[in-house]
Amino acid sequence: MLANDFILSQRVSKRCEKLVSILWSKWLLIGLWQRTFMKWQKGVVLIGFNAAEPGR
């Protein structure tokens, strides 16, 4: 009985680890995407300003 409980707990912890790693990778991807998007947006805004005011 104890061995069975141990195996079950091992399975549960492995499943939790998998879930955590998936969530972590998704969070990292979203963070990277947001960062690049913000940089891209800033770049577009700067280019837009320069295009609107060519005299500067």
CSV table of N, CA, C and O in Angstrom, one decimal:
chain,number,residue,atom,x,y,z
A,1,MET,N,0.8,-1.2,0.0
A,1,MET,CA,0.0,0.0,0.0
A,1,MET,C,0.9,1.3,0.0
A,1,MET,O,0.6,2.2,-0.8
A,2,LEU,N,1.9,1.2,0.8
A,2,LEU,CA,2.8,2.4,0.9
A,2,LEU,C,3.5,2.7,-0.4
A,2,LEU,O,3.6,3.8,-0.8
A,3,ALA,N,4.0,1.6,-1.0
A,3,ALA,CA,4.7,1.7,-2.3
A,3,ALA,C,3.8,2.3,-3.4
A,3,ALA,O,4.2,3.1,-4.1
A,4,ASN,N,2.5,1.8,-3.3
A,4,ASN,CA,1.5,2.3,-4.3
A,4,ASN,C,1.3,3.8,-4.1
A,4,ASN,O,1.3,4.6,-5.1
A,5,ASP,N,1.2,4.3,-2.9
A,5,ASP,CA,1.0,5.7,-2.6
A,5,ASP,C,2.2,6.5,-3.1
A,5,ASP,O,2.1,7.6,-3.6
A,6,PHE,N,3.4,5.9,-2.9
A,6,PHE,CA,4.6,6.6,-3.3
A,6,PHE,C,4.7,6.8,-4.8
A,6,PHE,O,4.9,7.9,-5.3
A,7,ILE,N,4.3,5.7,-5.5
A,7,ILE,CA,4.3,5.8,-7.0
A,7,ILE,C,3.3,6.8,-7.4
A,7,ILE,O,3.6,7.6,-8.3
A,8,LEU,N,2.1,6.8,-6.8
A,8,LEU,CA,1.1,7.8,-7.2
A,8,LEU,C,1.6,9.2,-6.9
A,8,LEU,O,1.4,10.1,-7.8
A,9,SER,N,2.2,9.4,-5.8
A,9,SER,CA,2.7,10.8,-5.5
A,9,SER,C,3.8,11.2,-6.5
A,9,SER,O,3.8,12.4,-6.9
A,10,GLN,N,4.6,10.2,-6.9
A,10,GLN,CA,5.6,10.5,-7.9
A,10,GLN,C,5.0,10.9,-9.2
A,10,GLN,O,5.5,11.9,-9.8
A,11,ARG,N,4.0,10.2,-9.6
A,11,ARG,CA,3.3,10.6,-10.8
A,11,ARG,C,2.7,12.0,-10.7
A,11,ARG,O,2.8,12.8,-11.7
A,12,VAL,N,2.1,12.3,-9.6
A,12,VAL,CA,1.4,13.6,-9.4
A,12,VAL,C,2.5,14.7,-9.5
A,12,VAL,O,2.3,15.7,-10.2
A,13,SER,N,3.6,14.5,-8.8
A,13,SER,CA,4.6,15.5,-8.8
A,13,SER,C,5.2,15.7,-10.2
A,13,SER,O,5.5,16.8,-10.6
A,14,LYS,N,5.4,14.6,-11.0
A,14,LYS,CA,5.9,14.7,-12.3
A,14,LYS,C,4.9,15.5,-13.2
A,14,LYS,O,5.3,16.3,-14.0
A,15,ARG,N,3.6,15.2,-13.0
A,15,ARG,CA,2.6,15.9,-13.8
A,15,ARG,C,2.6,17.4,-13.4
A,15,ARG,O,2.5,18.3,-14.3
A,16,CYS,N,2.8,17.7,-12.1
A,16,CYS,CA,2.9,19.1,-11.7
A,16,CYS,C,4.1,19.8,-12.3
A,16,CYS,O,4.0,20.9,-12.8
A,17,GLU,N,5.2,19.1,-12.3
A,17,GLU,CA,6.5,19.7,-12.9
A,17,GLU,C,6.2,20.0,-14.4
A,17,GLU,O,6.7,21.0,-14.9
A,18,LYS,N,5.6,19.0,-15.1
A,18,LYS,CA,5.3,19.2,-16.5
A,18,LYS,C,4.5,20.5,-16.7
A,18,LYS,O,4.8,21.3,-17.6
A,19,LEU,N,3.4,20.6,-15.9
A,19,LEU,CA,2.5,21.7,-16.0
A,19,LEU,C,3.2,23.1,-15.7
A,19,LEU,O,3.1,24.0,-16.5
A,20,VAL,N,4.1,23.0,-14.7
A,20,VAL,CA,4.8,24.2,-14.3
A,20,VAL,C,5.8,24.6,-15.5
A,20,VAL,O,5.9,25.8,-15.8
A,21,SER,N,6.4,23.6,-16.1
A,21,SER,CA,7.4,23.9,-17.1
A,21,SER,C,6.7,24.5,-18.4
A,21,SER,O,7.1,25.4,-19.0
A,22,ILE,N,5.5,24.0,-18.7
A,22,ILE,CA,4.7,24.4,-19.8
A,22,ILE,C,4.3,25.9,-19.5
A,22,ILE,O,4.4,26.8,-20.4
A,23,LEU,N,3.7,26.1,-18.3
A,23,LEU,CA,3.3,27.5,-18.0
A,23,LEU,C,4.5,28.5,-18.0
A,23,LEU,O,4.4,29.6,-18.5
A,24,TRP,N,5.6,28.0,-17.5
A,24,TRP,CA,6.8,28.9,-17.5
A,24,TRP,C,7.3,29.2,-18.9
A,24,TRP,O,7.5,30.4,-19.2
A,25,SER,N,7.3,28.3,-19.8
A,25,SER,CA,7.7,28.5,-21.2
A,25,SER,C,6.7,29.5,-21.9
A,25,SER,O,7.1,30.4,-22.6
A,26,LYS,N,5.4,29.2,-21.6
A,26,LYS,CA,4.4,30.1,-22.2
A,26,LYS,C,4.6,31.5,-21.7
A,26,LYS,O,4.5,32.5,-22.5
A,27,TRP,N,4.8,31.7,-20.4
A,27,TRP,CA,5.0,33.0,-19.8
A,27,TRP,C,6.2,33.7,-20.3
A,27,TRP,O,6.2,34.9,-20.7
A,28,LEU,N,7.3,32.9,-20.5
A,28,LEU,CA,8.5,33.5,-21.1
A,28,LEU,C,8.3,34.0,-22.5
A,28,LEU,O,8.7,35.1,-22.9
A,29,LEU,N,7.6,33.1,-23.3
A,29,LEU,CA,7.3,33.5,-24.7
A,29,LEU,C,6.4,34.8,-24.8
A,29,LEU,O,6.7,35.7,-25.6
A,30,ILE,N,5.4,34.8,-23.9
A,30,ILE,CA,4.5,36.0,-23.9
A,30,ILE,C,5.3,37.2,-23.5
A,30,ILE,O,5.2,38.3,-24.1
A,31,GLY,N,6.2,37.1,-22.5
A,31,GLY,CA,7.0,38.2,-22.1
A,31,GLY,C,7.9,38.7,-23.2
A,31,GLY,O,8.0,39.9,-23.4
A,32,LEU,N,8.6,37.8,-23.9
A,32,LEU,CA,9.4,38.1,-25.0
A,32,LEU,C,8.6,38.8,-26.1
A,32,LEU,O,9.0,39.8,-26.7
A,33,TRP,N,7.5,38.3,-26.4
A,33,TRP,CA,6.6,38.8,-27.5
A,33,TRP,C,6.2,40.2,-27.2
A,33,TRP,O,6.2,41.1,-28.0
A,34,GLN,N,5.8,40.4,-25.9
A,34,GLN,CA,5.3,41.8,-25.5
A,34,GLN,C,6.5,42.7,-25.6
A,34,GLN,O,6.3,43.9,-26.0
A,35,ARG,N,7.7,42.3,-25.1
A,35,ARG,CA,8.8,43.2,-25.1
A,35,ARG,C,9.2,43.6,-26.6
A,35,ARG,O,9.4,44.8,-26.9
A,36,THR,N,9.2,42.6,-27.5
A,36,THR,CA,9.5,42.9,-28.9
A,36,THR,C,8.4,43.8,-29.5
A,36,THR,O,8.7,44.7,-30.3
A,37,PHE,N,7.2,43.5,-29.1
A,37,PHE,CA,6.1,44.3,-29.7
A,37,PHE,C,6.2,45.8,-29.2
A,37,PHE,O,6.0,46.7,-30.0
A,38,MET,N,6.5,46.0,-28.0
A,38,MET,CA,6.7,47.3,-27.4
A,38,MET,C,7.8,48.1,-28.2
A,38,MET,O,7.6,49.2,-28.6
A,39,LYS,N,8.9,47.4,-28.4
A,39,LYS,CA,10.0,48.0,-29.1
A,39,LYS,C,9.6,48.3,-30.5
A,39,LYS,O,9.9,49.4,-31.0
A,40,TRP,N,8.9,47.4,-31.2
A,40,TRP,CA,8.4,47.6,-32.5
A,40,TRP,C,7.5,48.7,-32.6
A,40,TRP,O,7.6,49.6,-33.5
A,41,GLN,N,6.6,48.9,-31.6
A,41,GLN,CA,5.6,50.0,-31.6
A,41,GLN,C,6.4,51.3,-31.5
A,41,GLN,O,6.1,52.2,-32.2
A,42,LYS,N,7.3,51.3,-30.6
A,42,LYS,CA,8.1,52.6,-30.4
A,42,LYS,C,8.8,52.9,-31.7
A,42,LYS,O,8.9,54.1,-32.1
A,43,GLY,N,9.4,51.9,-32.3
A,43,GLY,CA,10.1,52.2,-33.6
A,43,GLY,C,9.2,52.7,-34.6
A,43,GLY,O,9.5,53.7,-35.3
A,44,VAL,N,8.0,52.2,-34.7
A,44,VAL,CA,7.0,52.6,-35.7
A,44,VAL,C,6.6,54.1,-35.4
A,44,VAL,O,6.5,54.9,-36.3
A,45,VAL,N,6.4,54.4,-34.1
A,45,VAL,CA,6.0,55.7,-33.7
A,45,VAL,C,7.1,56.7,-34.1
A,45,VAL,O,6.9,57.8,-34.6
A,46,LEU,N,8.4,56.3,-33.8
A,46,LEU,CA,9.5,57.2,-34.1
A,46,LEU,C,9.6,57.4,-35.6
A,46,LEU,O,9.8,58.6,-36.1
A,47,ILE,N,9.5,56.3,-36.4
A,47,ILE,CA,9.5,56.4,-37.8
A,47,ILE,C,8.4,57.3,-38.3
A,47,ILE,O,8.6,58.2,-39.2
A,48,GLY,N,7.2,57.2,-37.8
A,48,GLY,CA,6.1,58.0,-38.1
A,48,GLY,C,6.3,59.5,-37.9
A,48,GLY,O,6.0,60.3,-38.7
A,49,PHE,N,6.9,59.8,-36.7
A,49,PHE,CA,7.2,61.2,-36.4
A,49,PHE,C,8.2,61.8,-37.4
A,49,PHE,O,8.1,62.9,-37.9
A,50,ASN,N,9.2,61.0,-37.7
A,50,ASN,CA,10.3,61.4,-38.6
A,50,ASN,C,9.7,61.6,-40.0
A,50,ASN,O,10.1,62.6,-40.7
A,51,ALA,N,8.8,60.8,-40.4
A,51,ALA,CA,8.1,60.9,-41.7
A,51,ALA,C,7.2,62.1,-41.8
A,51,ALA,O,7.1,62.8,-42.8
A,52,ALA,N,6.5,62.4,-40.7
A,52,ALA,CA,5.6,63.5,-40.6
A,52,ALA,C,6.3,64.8,-40.6
A,52,ALA,O,5.8,65.8,-41.1
A,53,GLU,N,7.5,64.9,-40.0
A,53,GLU,CA,8.3,66.1,-39.9
A,53,GLU,C,9.7,65.9,-40.5
A,53,GLU,O,10.7,65.6,-39.8
A,54,PRO,N,9.8,66.0,-41.8
A,54,PRO,CA,11.0,65.7,-42.5
A,54,PRO,C,12.1,66.8,-42.2
A,54,PRO,O,13.2,66.6,-42.5
A,55,GLY,N,11.6,68.0,-41.8
A,55,GLY,CA,12.5,69.1,-41.5
A,55,GLY,C,13.4,68.9,-40.3
A,55,GLY,O,14.5,69.5,-40.2
A,56,ARG,N,13.0,68.0,-39.4
A,56,ARG,CA,13.8,67.8,-38.2
A,56,ARG,C,15.1,67.1,-38.5
A,56,ARG,O,15.1,66.1,-39.1
